[in-house]
């Protein structure tokens, strides 16, 4: 199991990290609004390797059957490793290449709110929230924790779907064998 988790976790981590680096290189062309779409799309693409990892575990380690709980465990470990790669990449980018990221994001969010006609009270409230977030992001541990939480919803959905699709019990396998013999 360890080899499968490491292999597929690092593949997924490399994909999501590569997309993050590419988004940094092309940040002016992508912009903040489309950056979120690019980011979550890269997570979905990377987390497809959770499915392949759970399938590899089922077929190569577990003898063709895997229970739902074990599939969730394998998928969760792959997701955690990929997410740790995502966090490590963000930490390097944030502290070495884009320490002004939150300041630029703050300016963008306030400008967008003004364009959309938000009241000054709403803009002041949003500014205060973003200022608190920027203060929290100065702490590398909190920065890493917030970053780890970003891909978590996507990973959880992919883990649960993969486990549901790939989990088989021995009785399921026997029924499938009988059905294939009849055909």
Rosetta silent file (secondary structure, phi, psi, omega in degrees, C-alpha in Angstrom):
SEQUENCE: XXXXXXXXXXXXXXXXXXXXXXXXXXXXXXXXXXXXXXXXXXXXXXXXXXXXXXXXXXXXXXXXXXXXXXXXXXXXXXXXXXXXXXXXXXXXXXXXXXXXXXXXXXXXXXXXXXXXXXXXXXXXXXXXXXXXXXXXXXXXXXXXXXXXXXXXXXXXXXXXXXXXXXXXXXXXXXXXXXXXXXX
SCORE:     score description
SCORE:     0.000 S_00000001
   1 L     0.000  -37.363 -176.884    0.000    0.000    0.000 S_00000001
   2 H   -58.912  -44.811 -178.950    2.843    2.363    0.842 S_00000001
   3 H   -63.301  -41.198 -179.593    4.285    2.241   -2.679 S_00000001
   4 H   -66.271  -45.172  179.246    0.898    2.927   -4.263 S_00000001
   5 H   -61.441  -46.092 -179.898    0.148    5.833   -1.935 S_00000001
   6 H   -64.616  -45.519 -178.527    3.563    7.392   -2.534 S_00000001
   7 H   -60.902  -55.903 -175.364    3.462    6.887   -6.302 S_00000001
   8 H   -74.351  -29.919  176.033   -0.023    8.227   -6.906 S_00000001
   9 H   -66.322  -43.559  178.896    0.209   10.857   -4.185 S_00000001
  10 H   -71.467  -33.309  175.513    3.373   12.337   -5.660 S_00000001
  11 H   -63.288  -48.676  178.718    1.971   12.198   -9.207 S_00000001
  12 H   -62.263  -41.551  178.319   -1.135   14.093   -8.077 S_00000001
  13 H   -63.520  -39.748  178.327    1.013   16.471   -6.039 S_00000001
  14 H   -64.768  -38.787  179.908    3.294   17.147   -9.011 S_00000001
  15 H   -66.566  -51.034 -177.259    0.310   17.944  -11.215 S_00000001
  16 H   -65.720  -35.439  178.190   -1.377   20.324   -8.785 S_00000001
  17 H   -70.098  -39.520  178.253    1.966   21.966   -7.950 S_00000001
  18 H   -62.438  -42.912  177.340    2.864   22.368  -11.621 S_00000001
  19 H   -61.812  -37.895  179.978   -0.437   24.076  -12.321 S_00000001
  20 H   -65.305  -42.822  178.503    0.203   26.412   -9.389 S_00000001
  21 H   -64.655  -43.464  177.863    3.629   27.348  -10.739 S_00000001
  22 H   -62.752  -38.475  177.677    2.196   27.866  -14.233 S_00000001
  23 H   -63.889  -34.564  176.584   -0.547   30.038  -12.780 S_00000001
  24 H   -67.108  -43.411 -179.578    2.145   32.142  -11.103 S_00000001
  25 H   -62.516  -40.926 -176.761    4.043   32.520  -14.380 S_00000001
  26 L  -105.399   29.485 -173.777    0.890   33.546  -16.255 S_00000001
  27 H   -61.447  -34.660 -179.917   -0.805   35.366  -13.347 S_00000001
  28 H   -70.720  -37.460  179.227   -1.336   38.590  -15.277 S_00000001
  29 H   -73.470  -34.293 -177.409   -2.983   36.802  -18.195 S_00000001
  30 H   -80.524  -48.114 -178.277   -5.118   34.584  -15.944 S_00000001
  31 H    79.488  168.519 -176.943   -6.166   37.137  -13.320 S_00000001
  32 H   -69.744  -39.959 -176.079   -7.708   36.517   -9.923 S_00000001
  33 H   -66.310  -45.947  179.398  -11.185   35.601  -11.159 S_00000001
  34 H   -79.019  -20.225  178.615  -10.039   32.940  -13.616 S_00000001
  35 H   -60.019  -36.485  178.228   -7.230   31.856  -11.280 S_00000001
  36 H   -65.899  -40.522  177.953   -9.759   30.198   -9.015 S_00000001
  37 H   -64.612  -45.585  178.577  -11.180   28.242  -11.960 S_00000001
  38 H   -61.489  -43.408 -178.599   -7.700   27.187  -13.066 S_00000001
  39 H   -62.260  -49.067 -178.318   -6.790   26.206   -9.509 S_00000001
  40 H   -72.760  -30.264  174.263   -9.808   24.018   -8.840 S_00000001
  41 H   -64.332  -41.661  178.430   -9.650   22.486  -12.320 S_00000001
  42 H   -64.202  -34.256  177.777   -6.047   21.499  -11.644 S_00000001
  43 H   -65.679  -43.184  179.264   -7.147   19.924   -8.368 S_00000001
  44 H   -62.310  -46.120  179.283   -9.790   17.833  -10.116 S_00000001
  45 H   -60.640  -47.314 -178.777   -7.279   16.700  -12.756 S_00000001
  46 H   -64.636  -41.686 -175.818   -4.652   15.877  -10.127 S_00000001
  47 H   -76.229   -5.099  170.574   -7.094   14.120   -7.823 S_00000001
  48 H   -62.211  -23.911  178.299   -8.172   11.784  -10.625 S_00000001
  49 H   -71.414  -12.717  171.010   -5.044    9.912   -9.591 S_00000001
  50 H   -64.446  -45.914  178.091   -6.839    9.040   -6.359 S_00000001
  51 H   -57.568  -49.604 -177.772   -9.134    6.861   -8.473 S_00000001
  52 H   -65.360  -34.396  177.861   -6.198    5.246  -10.262 S_00000001
  53 H   -68.359  -43.443  178.003   -4.362    4.707   -6.983 S_00000001
  54 H   -65.249  -39.402  178.181   -7.335    3.052   -5.297 S_00000001
  55 H   -64.480  -42.224  177.786   -7.864    0.902   -8.396 S_00000001
  56 H   -62.835  -40.510  177.204   -4.181   -0.102   -8.395 S_00000001
  57 H   -61.635  -48.306 -178.681   -4.452   -0.992   -4.711 S_00000001
  58 H   -59.836  -46.540 -173.671   -7.582   -3.068   -5.323 S_00000001
  59 H   -79.393  -35.393 -172.139   -6.165   -4.905   -8.324 S_00000001
  60 H  -101.448  -26.560 -176.193   -2.515   -5.346   -7.305 S_00000001
  61 H  -109.920  -44.016 -172.053   -2.494   -5.521   -3.510 S_00000001
  62 L   -92.485    9.876  175.315   -5.958   -6.509   -2.333 S_00000001
  63 L    70.955   26.753  176.282   -6.524   -9.354   -4.787 S_00000001
  64 L    92.138   -4.041  177.217   -9.261   -7.681   -6.795 S_00000001
  65 L  -131.093  144.066  175.004  -11.512   -6.737   -3.893 S_00000001
  66 E  -148.803  135.396  177.065  -11.486   -3.765   -1.591 S_00000001
  67 L   -79.713  158.333 -176.754  -13.997   -2.681    1.003 S_00000001
  68 H   -55.834  -46.142 -178.510  -15.314    0.854    1.010 S_00000001
  69 H   -61.452  -42.655  178.754  -13.486    1.828    4.210 S_00000001
  70 H   -67.586  -38.554  177.588  -10.128    0.584    2.956 S_00000001
  71 H   -63.786  -39.177  176.745  -10.670    2.365   -0.373 S_00000001
  72 H   -64.755  -40.829  179.994  -11.429    5.584    1.528 S_00000001
  73 H   -63.762  -46.625  179.489   -8.262    5.118    3.599 S_00000001
  74 H   -63.467  -47.134  179.482   -6.038    4.581    0.549 S_00000001
  75 H   -62.104  -38.343  179.559   -7.660    7.490   -1.313 S_00000001
  76 H   -66.824  -38.455  177.392   -7.361    9.753    1.719 S_00000001
  77 H   -66.013  -40.854  176.688   -3.657    9.032    2.079 S_00000001
  78 H   -62.630  -44.931  179.481   -3.094    9.811   -1.600 S_00000001
  79 H   -62.748  -40.922 -179.774   -5.097   13.028   -1.227 S_00000001
  80 H   -64.181  -43.070  179.194   -3.169   14.020    1.898 S_00000001
  81 H   -64.565  -44.171  177.740    0.188   13.519    0.182 S_00000001
  82 H   -62.566  -39.552  179.265   -0.916   15.490   -2.880 S_00000001
  83 H   -67.341  -35.697  175.986   -2.252   18.244   -0.629 S_00000001
  84 H   -65.089  -36.769  174.257    1.049   18.393    1.251 S_00000001
  85 H   -63.172  -41.249  178.593    2.814   18.916   -2.094 S_00000001
  86 H   -60.859  -44.934 -179.992    0.307   21.689   -2.821 S_00000001
  87 H   -64.213  -46.320 -179.321    1.045   23.311    0.550 S_00000001
  88 H   -60.513  -42.086  178.757    4.815   23.064    0.114 S_00000001
  89 H   -63.969  -44.706  179.773    4.602   24.662   -3.317 S_00000001
  90 H   -62.578  -42.251 -179.084    2.392   27.471   -2.041 S_00000001
  91 H   -59.990  -43.404  178.197    4.685   28.183    0.897 S_00000001
  92 H   -65.030  -46.712 -179.570    7.671   28.572   -1.421 S_00000001
  93 H   -61.731  -48.341 -174.793    5.716   30.709   -3.877 S_00000001
  94 H   -64.024  -47.052 -174.279    4.156   32.892   -1.192 S_00000001
  95 H   -84.502  -22.452 -176.701    7.266   33.573    0.847 S_00000001
  96 H  -106.408  -35.340 -171.708    9.855   33.688   -1.967 S_00000001
  97 H  -115.907  -25.592 -175.993    8.106   34.858   -5.142 S_00000001
  98 L  -139.503   55.673 -178.948    4.780   36.486   -4.266 S_00000001
  99 L   -67.363  -14.633  179.140    4.856   37.913   -0.728 S_00000001
 100 L   -96.373   12.804 -176.268    2.542   40.701   -1.927 S_00000001
 101 H   -56.803  -49.813 -177.419   -0.123   38.265   -3.158 S_00000001
 102 H   -66.795  -33.148  176.917   -2.689   39.055   -0.462 S_00000001
 103 H   -64.504  -44.782  178.117   -2.161   42.784   -0.877 S_00000001
 104 H   -66.494  -38.922  177.860   -2.835   42.502   -4.619 S_00000001
 105 H   -64.390  -41.228  178.446   -5.812   40.243   -3.965 S_00000001
 106 H   -58.797  -48.020  178.310   -7.167   42.739   -1.443 S_00000001
 107 H   -59.823  -43.027  179.004   -6.933   45.557   -4.005 S_00000001
 108 H   -62.343  -47.139 -177.190   -8.644   43.383   -6.610 S_00000001
 109 H   -64.000  -40.657  179.774  -11.476   42.352   -4.256 S_00000001
 110 H   -68.843  -42.679  177.748  -12.142   45.935   -3.143 S_00000001
 111 H   -61.141  -42.985  179.084  -12.055   47.221   -6.716 S_00000001
 112 H   -64.178  -41.541  178.999  -14.462   44.464   -7.793 S_00000001
 113 H   -62.739  -41.858  178.084  -16.814   45.267   -4.900 S_00000001
 114 H   -64.122  -42.468  179.748  -16.842   48.949   -5.869 S_00000001
 115 H   -62.304  -36.380 -179.514  -17.503   48.060   -9.516 S_00000001
 116 L   -81.466   -0.054  174.914  -20.407   45.863   -8.471 S_00000001
 117 L    83.996   25.934  178.943  -21.890   48.755   -6.493 S_00000001
 118 L   -68.111  149.416  178.883  -21.275   47.540   -2.940 S_00000001
 119 L   -71.057  161.749  179.382  -21.935   50.024   -0.162 S_00000001
 120 H   -64.357  -32.657  177.832  -19.055   51.662    1.670 S_00000001
 121 H   -65.835  -41.847  178.494  -20.027   49.734    4.816 S_00000001
 122 H   -66.534  -39.037  178.505  -19.794   46.426    2.931 S_00000001
 123 H   -66.258  -41.607  178.476  -16.466   47.456    1.424 S_00000001
 124 H   -63.328  -40.258  178.458  -15.136   48.447    4.853 S_00000001
 125 H   -64.690  -43.884  178.668  -16.266   45.092    6.276 S_00000001
 126 H   -64.485  -40.081  178.015  -14.603   43.197    3.422 S_00000001
 127 H   -61.759  -43.301  179.463  -11.427   45.250    3.860 S_00000001
 128 H   -63.194  -41.720  178.475  -11.337   44.430    7.575 S_00000001
 129 H   -62.819  -44.138 -179.399  -11.777   40.690    6.848 S_00000001
 130 H   -67.799  -34.229  176.327   -9.002   40.734    4.259 S_00000001
 131 H   -65.457  -40.617  177.280   -6.716   42.648    6.637 S_00000001
 132 H   -64.811  -40.680  178.283   -7.307   39.992    9.344 S_00000001
 133 H   -63.048  -43.600  178.927   -6.601   37.258    6.808 S_00000001
 134 H   -61.491  -37.235  178.580   -3.355   38.962    5.737 S_00000001
 135 H   -66.953  -42.219  178.489   -2.296   39.145    9.373 S_00000001
 136 H   -65.180  -37.425 -177.905   -3.018   35.441    9.881 S_00000001
 137 H   -67.333  -15.412  177.066   -1.140   34.534    6.701 S_00000001
 138 L   -68.628  -24.487  177.263    2.047   36.020    8.143 S_00000001
 139 L   -84.182  115.181 -176.752    2.227   32.987   10.439 S_00000001
 140 H   -59.177  -32.047 -179.950    3.662   30.126    8.314 S_00000001
 141 H   -68.852  -46.087  177.622    1.826   27.458   10.326 S_00000001
 142 H   -66.715  -38.323  177.187   -1.572   29.111    9.833 S_00000001
 143 H   -57.796  -47.754  179.953   -0.700   29.849    6.211 S_00000001
 144 H   -65.264  -39.862 -179.800    0.034   26.153    5.655 S_00000001
 145 H   -64.172  -45.707  177.698   -3.130   25.085    7.506 S_00000001
 146 H   -61.983  -40.531 -178.754   -5.370   27.366    5.420 S_00000001
 147 H   -67.569  -37.725  177.887   -3.652   26.186    2.255 S_00000001
 148 H   -63.653  -32.389 -178.892   -4.101   22.530    3.218 S_00000001
 149 H   -74.270  -21.293 -177.930   -7.848   23.137    3.614 S_00000001
 150 H   -58.292  -53.363 -177.029   -8.225   24.536    0.066 S_00000001
 151 L   -81.803   -5.546 -174.213   -8.073   21.247   -1.861 S_00000001
 152 H   -57.247  -46.769  179.802   -9.785   19.240    0.879 S_00000001
 153 H   -61.442  -41.390  179.156  -13.399   19.470   -0.415 S_00000001
 154 H   -64.296  -45.661 -179.332  -12.360   18.442   -3.931 S_00000001
 155 H   -62.322  -42.363 -178.763  -10.227   15.600   -2.596 S_00000001
 156 H   -61.799  -43.233  178.582  -12.995   14.367   -0.301 S_00000001
 157 H   -62.092  -46.148 -178.994  -15.509   14.175   -3.154 S_00000001
 158 H   -65.286  -39.673  178.083  -13.046   12.309   -5.370 S_00000001
 159 H   -61.441  -48.414 -177.191  -12.109    9.917   -2.532 S_00000001
 160 H   -66.262  -41.851  178.431  -15.745    9.080   -1.781 S_00000001
 161 H   -65.529  -44.970  179.578  -16.714    8.642   -5.435 S_00000001
 162 H   -61.466  -44.759  179.604  -13.633    6.523   -6.134 S_00000001
 163 H   -63.752  -40.521  178.992  -14.248    4.345   -3.082 S_00000001
 164 H   -65.073  -41.147 -178.350  -17.887    3.910   -4.022 S_00000001
 165 H   -73.255  -39.473 -171.389  -17.119    2.968   -7.607 S_00000001
 166 H   -93.851  -15.078 -176.612  -14.148    0.717   -6.881 S_00000001
 167 L   -71.895  133.805  177.833  -15.162   -1.044   -3.666 S_00000001
 168 E  -138.296  142.440  171.934  -16.069   -4.664   -4.146 S_00000001
 169 L  -101.726  165.726  179.976  -16.794   -7.396   -1.715 S_00000001
 170 H   -59.788  -36.935  179.620  -16.011  -11.005   -2.414 S_00000001
 171 H   -66.255  -34.981  176.509  -19.713  -11.720   -2.984 S_00000001
 172 H   -62.733  -40.329 -177.980  -19.842   -8.950   -5.611 S_00000001
 173 H   -66.653  -39.904  178.802  -16.933  -10.569   -7.397 S_00000001
 174 H   -64.894  -40.525  177.988  -18.661  -13.982   -7.367 S_00000001
 175 H   -63.958  -42.309  179.489  -21.858  -12.501   -8.808 S_00000001
 176 H   -64.648  -38.681  179.045  -19.871  -10.777  -11.570 S_00000001
 177 H   -64.550  -42.187  177.808  -18.070  -14.019  -12.396 S_00000001
 178 H   -63.838  -41.176  179.051  -21.395  -15.872  -12.698 S_00000001
 179 H   -64.330  -39.089 -179.317  -22.805  -13.127  -14.899 S_00000001
 180 H   -71.900  -28.703  177.708  -19.792  -13.202  -17.202 S_00000001
 181 H   -71.982  -33.072  179.403  -20.027  -17.010  -17.511 S_00000001
 182 H   -69.486  -31.051 -174.937  -23.679  -16.758  -18.575 S_00000001
 183 L   -77.451    0.000    0.000  -22.905  -14.264  -21.336 S_00000001
